[in-house]
XYZ file of C-alpha atoms in Angstrom:
331
model
C 0.930 15.547 20.052
C -1.262 12.971 18.135
C -4.244 11.735 19.902
C -4.482 8.097 20.314
C -8.001 6.954 19.010
C -9.538 3.602 17.647
C -8.928 3.729 13.392
C -11.689 1.366 12.854
C -14.524 3.823 14.935
C -12.723 7.206 13.930
C -14.020 9.779 11.381
C -10.448 11.333 11.099
C -6.742 10.022 10.955
C -6.605 8.163 14.329
C -4.231 5.530 15.411
C -4.217 2.802 18.160
C -2.413 4.125 21.611
C 0.027 0.702 21.911
C 1.487 -0.244 25.471
C 3.513 2.163 27.119
C 5.786 -0.787 28.003
C 7.151 -0.624 24.069
C 9.572 2.470 24.048
C 11.697 1.424 21.432
C 9.954 3.063 17.606
C 10.129 1.544 14.302
C 8.977 4.978 12.331
C 7.557 4.118 8.631
C 7.244 7.225 6.363
C 3.866 7.155 4.663
C 3.358 8.445 1.087
C 1.491 7.947 -2.464
C -2.356 6.380 -2.493
C -4.122 3.276 -0.439
C -1.760 0.561 -2.366
C 1.784 2.508 -1.860
C 0.672 3.074 2.035
C -0.274 -0.337 2.462
C 2.981 -1.637 1.947
C 4.647 0.695 3.905
C 2.640 -0.284 6.715
C 3.110 -3.675 6.236
C 6.885 -3.795 6.264
C 6.808 -1.140 9.238
C 5.051 -3.495 11.003
C 6.870 -6.637 10.723
C 9.712 -4.467 12.115
C 8.032 -3.763 14.245
C 6.462 -7.069 15.085
C 10.135 -8.711 15.120
C 12.164 -5.632 17.251
C 8.675 -5.439 20.366
C 8.669 -2.088 19.161
C 6.326 0.352 18.565
C 5.108 1.247 14.890
C 4.421 5.515 14.152
C 3.727 5.952 10.889
C 5.000 9.473 9.775
C 1.830 10.900 8.064
C 3.383 14.367 7.734
C 3.584 14.740 4.178
C 0.013 14.202 3.722
C -0.329 17.541 5.228
C 1.796 19.826 2.782
C -0.034 22.212 0.369
C 1.339 20.657 -2.801
C 0.563 17.155 -1.905
C -2.221 15.560 -3.853
C -2.681 12.155 -1.725
C -3.803 11.925 1.057
C -4.060 9.516 5.012
C -5.836 6.565 3.473
C -5.352 4.074 6.065
C -8.275 4.960 8.449
C -10.643 2.585 8.737
C -8.672 0.094 8.467
C -7.522 -2.351 11.947
C -4.275 -0.304 12.003
C -1.683 -1.526 15.509
C 0.255 1.738 14.945
C 0.371 5.120 16.112
C -0.113 8.154 13.035
C 1.700 11.548 13.485
C 1.420 14.362 11.287
C 3.921 16.627 13.694
C 7.165 15.202 11.712
C 8.944 17.217 8.319
C 8.812 14.419 6.079
C 9.001 16.686 3.606
C 12.950 17.405 4.582
C 15.553 14.965 2.746
C 16.248 12.283 5.427
C 19.253 10.716 5.366
C 22.210 9.672 7.627
C 20.984 8.990 11.437
C 18.581 11.118 13.202
C 19.471 12.441 16.571
C 17.902 14.238 19.397
C 19.567 17.751 19.848
C 19.773 18.376 23.250
C 17.856 22.031 23.312
C 14.094 22.447 22.707
C 15.028 24.018 19.343
C 14.512 20.893 17.132
C 16.201 22.635 13.790
C 16.838 19.111 12.196
C 18.091 18.640 8.558
C 17.517 14.752 9.003
C 13.471 15.201 9.057
C 11.453 13.798 11.496
C 12.221 15.684 14.490
C 8.851 16.558 16.012
C 7.368 12.867 15.202
C 10.104 11.183 16.768
C 10.355 13.277 19.972
C 6.741 12.039 20.328
C 6.886 8.720 19.693
C 9.904 8.290 22.098
C 7.466 10.316 25.111
C 8.717 13.304 27.595
C 12.186 15.192 26.290
C 14.884 14.089 28.474
C 18.639 12.766 28.883
C 17.308 9.421 27.978
C 15.381 11.084 25.430
C 18.218 12.982 24.130
C 20.689 10.277 23.879
C 18.253 8.167 21.505
C 19.163 7.959 17.612
C 17.157 6.451 14.762
C 19.086 4.599 12.312
C 17.522 5.502 8.718
C 16.873 2.638 6.419
C 16.117 4.479 2.717
C 14.901 1.666 0.054
C 17.306 1.669 -3.100
C 15.744 0.246 -6.001
C 12.456 -2.002 -5.921
C 13.917 -4.474 -5.290
C 13.774 -6.675 -1.954
C 16.657 -5.157 0.017
C 18.134 -7.811 2.479
C 19.405 -4.723 4.734
C 15.876 -4.808 5.813
C 16.196 -8.117 7.858
C 19.041 -6.735 9.812
C 17.281 -3.299 10.916
C 16.720 -3.032 14.850
C 13.924 -0.723 16.710
C 14.857 2.657 16.267
C 14.675 2.490 12.248
C 12.916 4.748 10.368
C 12.260 3.018 7.305
C 12.106 5.670 3.850
C 10.463 3.694 0.827
C 7.730 1.430 -1.125
C 8.963 -2.055 -0.036
C 6.706 -3.428 -2.670
C 7.205 -7.078 -2.076
C 5.829 -9.416 -0.203
C 8.590 -10.976 1.271
C 9.105 -8.074 3.649
C 6.077 -8.975 6.203
C 5.626 -12.988 4.504
C 6.096 -14.243 8.186
C 3.366 -12.619 9.594
C 0.999 -12.563 6.331
C -2.088 -13.927 8.139
C -2.025 -10.928 10.691
C -1.206 -8.145 8.108
C -4.698 -9.927 6.030
C -6.438 -8.919 9.299
C -5.379 -5.727 10.186
C -5.241 -4.231 6.514
C -9.354 -5.419 6.563
C -11.678 -2.439 6.031
C -14.513 -2.370 8.500
C -16.957 0.513 7.513
C -19.628 -1.132 6.506
C -20.741 -1.164 2.681
C -23.458 1.673 1.747
C -26.285 -0.203 -0.149
C -24.327 0.046 -3.790
C -21.742 -1.208 -2.264
C -23.284 -4.338 -0.087
C -25.139 -5.255 -3.524
C -22.107 -6.072 -4.887
C -19.954 -7.624 -2.308
C -23.497 -10.007 -2.600
C -23.419 -10.359 -6.074
C -19.493 -10.801 -6.306
C -19.709 -14.214 -3.602
C -22.305 -15.713 -5.316
C -20.121 -16.087 -8.448
C -16.666 -17.537 -9.552
C -15.544 -13.601 -9.557
C -12.477 -12.391 -11.192
C -11.341 -8.983 -10.478
C -10.036 -7.002 -13.595
C -8.383 -3.907 -12.760
C -7.267 -1.415 -15.658
C -5.908 1.642 -14.338
C -5.620 4.419 -16.603
C -6.513 7.998 -15.239
C -3.004 10.014 -14.026
C -1.081 6.813 -15.813
C -1.666 8.626 -18.917
C -0.506 12.366 -17.834
C 3.245 13.069 -18.456
C 5.354 11.772 -16.374
C 3.189 9.147 -14.801
C 3.322 7.583 -18.137
C 6.988 7.570 -18.441
C 7.299 5.952 -15.742
C 4.463 3.732 -15.209
C 2.900 3.242 -18.885
C -0.704 1.577 -18.788
C -1.368 -2.266 -20.171
C -2.910 -2.793 -23.635
C -6.118 -3.753 -24.213
C -4.488 -7.316 -25.538
C -3.062 -7.957 -22.421
C -6.333 -7.568 -20.415
C -8.395 -10.239 -23.306
C -5.352 -12.526 -23.066
C -5.229 -12.825 -19.544
C -9.197 -12.969 -19.806
C -8.542 -15.587 -21.849
C -6.132 -17.776 -19.953
C -9.006 -17.083 -17.315
C -11.520 -19.153 -18.574
C -9.114 -21.435 -19.245
C -8.380 -22.056 -15.327
C -11.470 -21.324 -13.614
C -14.566 -22.428 -14.823
C -17.471 -20.233 -14.960
C -15.515 -17.120 -14.559
C -17.869 -13.688 -14.313
C -15.385 -10.979 -15.215
C -15.704 -8.040 -12.355
C -13.757 -4.847 -14.252
C -13.174 -2.296 -12.000
C -11.201 1.070 -13.710
C -11.041 5.157 -13.714
C -11.950 4.632 -16.923
C -15.511 2.675 -17.540
C -15.610 4.226 -21.230
C -12.357 2.555 -22.491
C -13.605 -0.808 -20.682
C -16.729 -1.079 -22.428
C -15.221 -0.444 -25.711
C -13.051 -2.799 -25.564
C -13.687 -5.738 -22.639
C -17.289 -6.035 -23.049
C -18.218 -9.748 -23.336
C -21.756 -11.614 -21.809
C -19.343 -12.666 -18.818
C -18.189 -8.874 -17.717
C -19.886 -6.440 -16.280
C -18.114 -2.844 -15.409
C -18.494 -2.401 -11.725
C -19.561 1.297 -11.681
C -20.104 1.170 -7.374
C -17.627 4.297 -6.774
C -16.180 7.317 -7.184
C -12.848 8.385 -7.681
C -12.428 9.276 -3.742
C -13.859 6.082 -2.488
C -10.823 3.482 -3.512
C -11.299 1.598 0.215
C -14.545 0.326 -1.182
C -13.445 0.117 -4.169
C -10.519 -2.212 -3.204
C -13.020 -3.817 -0.243
C -15.452 -4.970 -3.939
C -11.502 -6.007 -5.472
C -10.375 -8.067 -2.815
C -13.672 -9.842 -2.584
C -13.278 -11.371 -5.720
C -11.489 -14.782 -5.827
C -9.273 -14.321 -8.702
C -7.364 -11.813 -10.536
C -6.123 -9.606 -13.109
C -4.153 -7.145 -12.004
C -2.754 -3.924 -13.261
C 0.656 -2.890 -12.864
C -0.490 -0.620 -9.703
C 0.111 -1.225 -6.231
C -3.839 -0.950 -6.037
C -4.540 -4.078 -7.868
C -1.259 -6.225 -6.247
C -3.400 -5.701 -3.110
C -6.699 -6.576 -4.201
C -5.469 -10.109 -5.305
C -2.732 -10.420 -2.697
C -5.528 -9.428 0.510
C -8.135 -11.860 -1.615
C -8.106 -15.633 0.620
C -10.226 -16.930 -2.508
C -9.916 -21.184 -3.018
C -7.337 -21.879 -5.749
C -6.622 -18.150 -6.265
C -5.799 -17.574 -9.515
C -3.947 -13.893 -10.187
C -2.533 -12.833 -13.498
C 0.077 -10.003 -13.840
C 1.270 -7.488 -16.192
C 5.306 -7.542 -17.012
C 6.858 -5.331 -16.805
C 5.883 -3.555 -13.999
C 7.574 -0.340 -14.733
C 7.805 1.378 -18.256
C 11.274 2.428 -17.439
C 12.381 -0.717 -15.520
C 12.331 -4.481 -16.903
C 12.196 -6.517 -14.446
C 10.734 -6.707 -10.974
C 11.513 -10.026 -9.776
C 10.684 -9.930 -5.959
C 7.241 -8.021 -6.236
C 5.125 -10.762 -7.665
C 4.508 -13.577 -5.018
C 5.204 -17.356 -5.680
C 2.450 -18.759 -7.619
C 1.354 -16.143 -9.415
C 1.569 -15.839 -13.662
C 2.838 -13.200 -15.923
C 1.783 -11.896 -19.205
C 3.661 -9.150 -21.386
C 1.639 -5.740 -20.692
C 1.934 -4.983 -24.051
């Protein structure tokens, strides 16, 4: 059984213990990087609040030897329990039902996780069921609004519409609370004194095989057009460029009002996101990380420019951008 501890102060994967009075659960399966995990947390948290339930994050996928991602929500103010005891690598479909014995041979996944989430095995626990809601596409799924407690969420849930009603609470809980090191503190101070524009350039794994076919990358022309638009909308902007390809950025985006932020190694994604979110305005890549940087920011009269299409294989994602964000062709 997982240990419940304060995620803001721990050094490893953690959770916050919730009230024992909340016997019903909402479970959100985690996958992908930090940005995707934030979407999954936010959707699960919103449904848990709506139904008066405990939120459990199924982080089992990150224990698999073939998984390159890790649990990335440590250090945030999560109001959830995190479990690595489920079976998230197995297919999840239909209705999950507790078996009538202690031999948990579940083909529908998440057996041990849900046993832990409910509590001791007994007659009441055995009769509990979990209805699985699997995301059909990247568009907003109206079925989400009709779901109650005892729901197991499988998907990315990449739309503000899933949690817009509790937006302020989500922003508070997804604030990174660990103290920055000296380098990051220096960049935060520099960003705070400028009309800072975050420019996020995602390349790296997006240039490789299946990732390139699915995501593709934003062109240099997209960034130049977006930065030109930002100069028209935001007086005296200072562009702070964040990227996993600093060399490309220096070659294509150099300028007197532009600086490359080289504060963090690739693994320090939480620190990087904190710097990005500290900026007032945002030019985002087709990346959930820069989506969250823009959404978490509370800059006055914020201007956000995003790329269209978001995916290489899908032309429209109508529910991805919040109202008021601007869109430019990414090619």
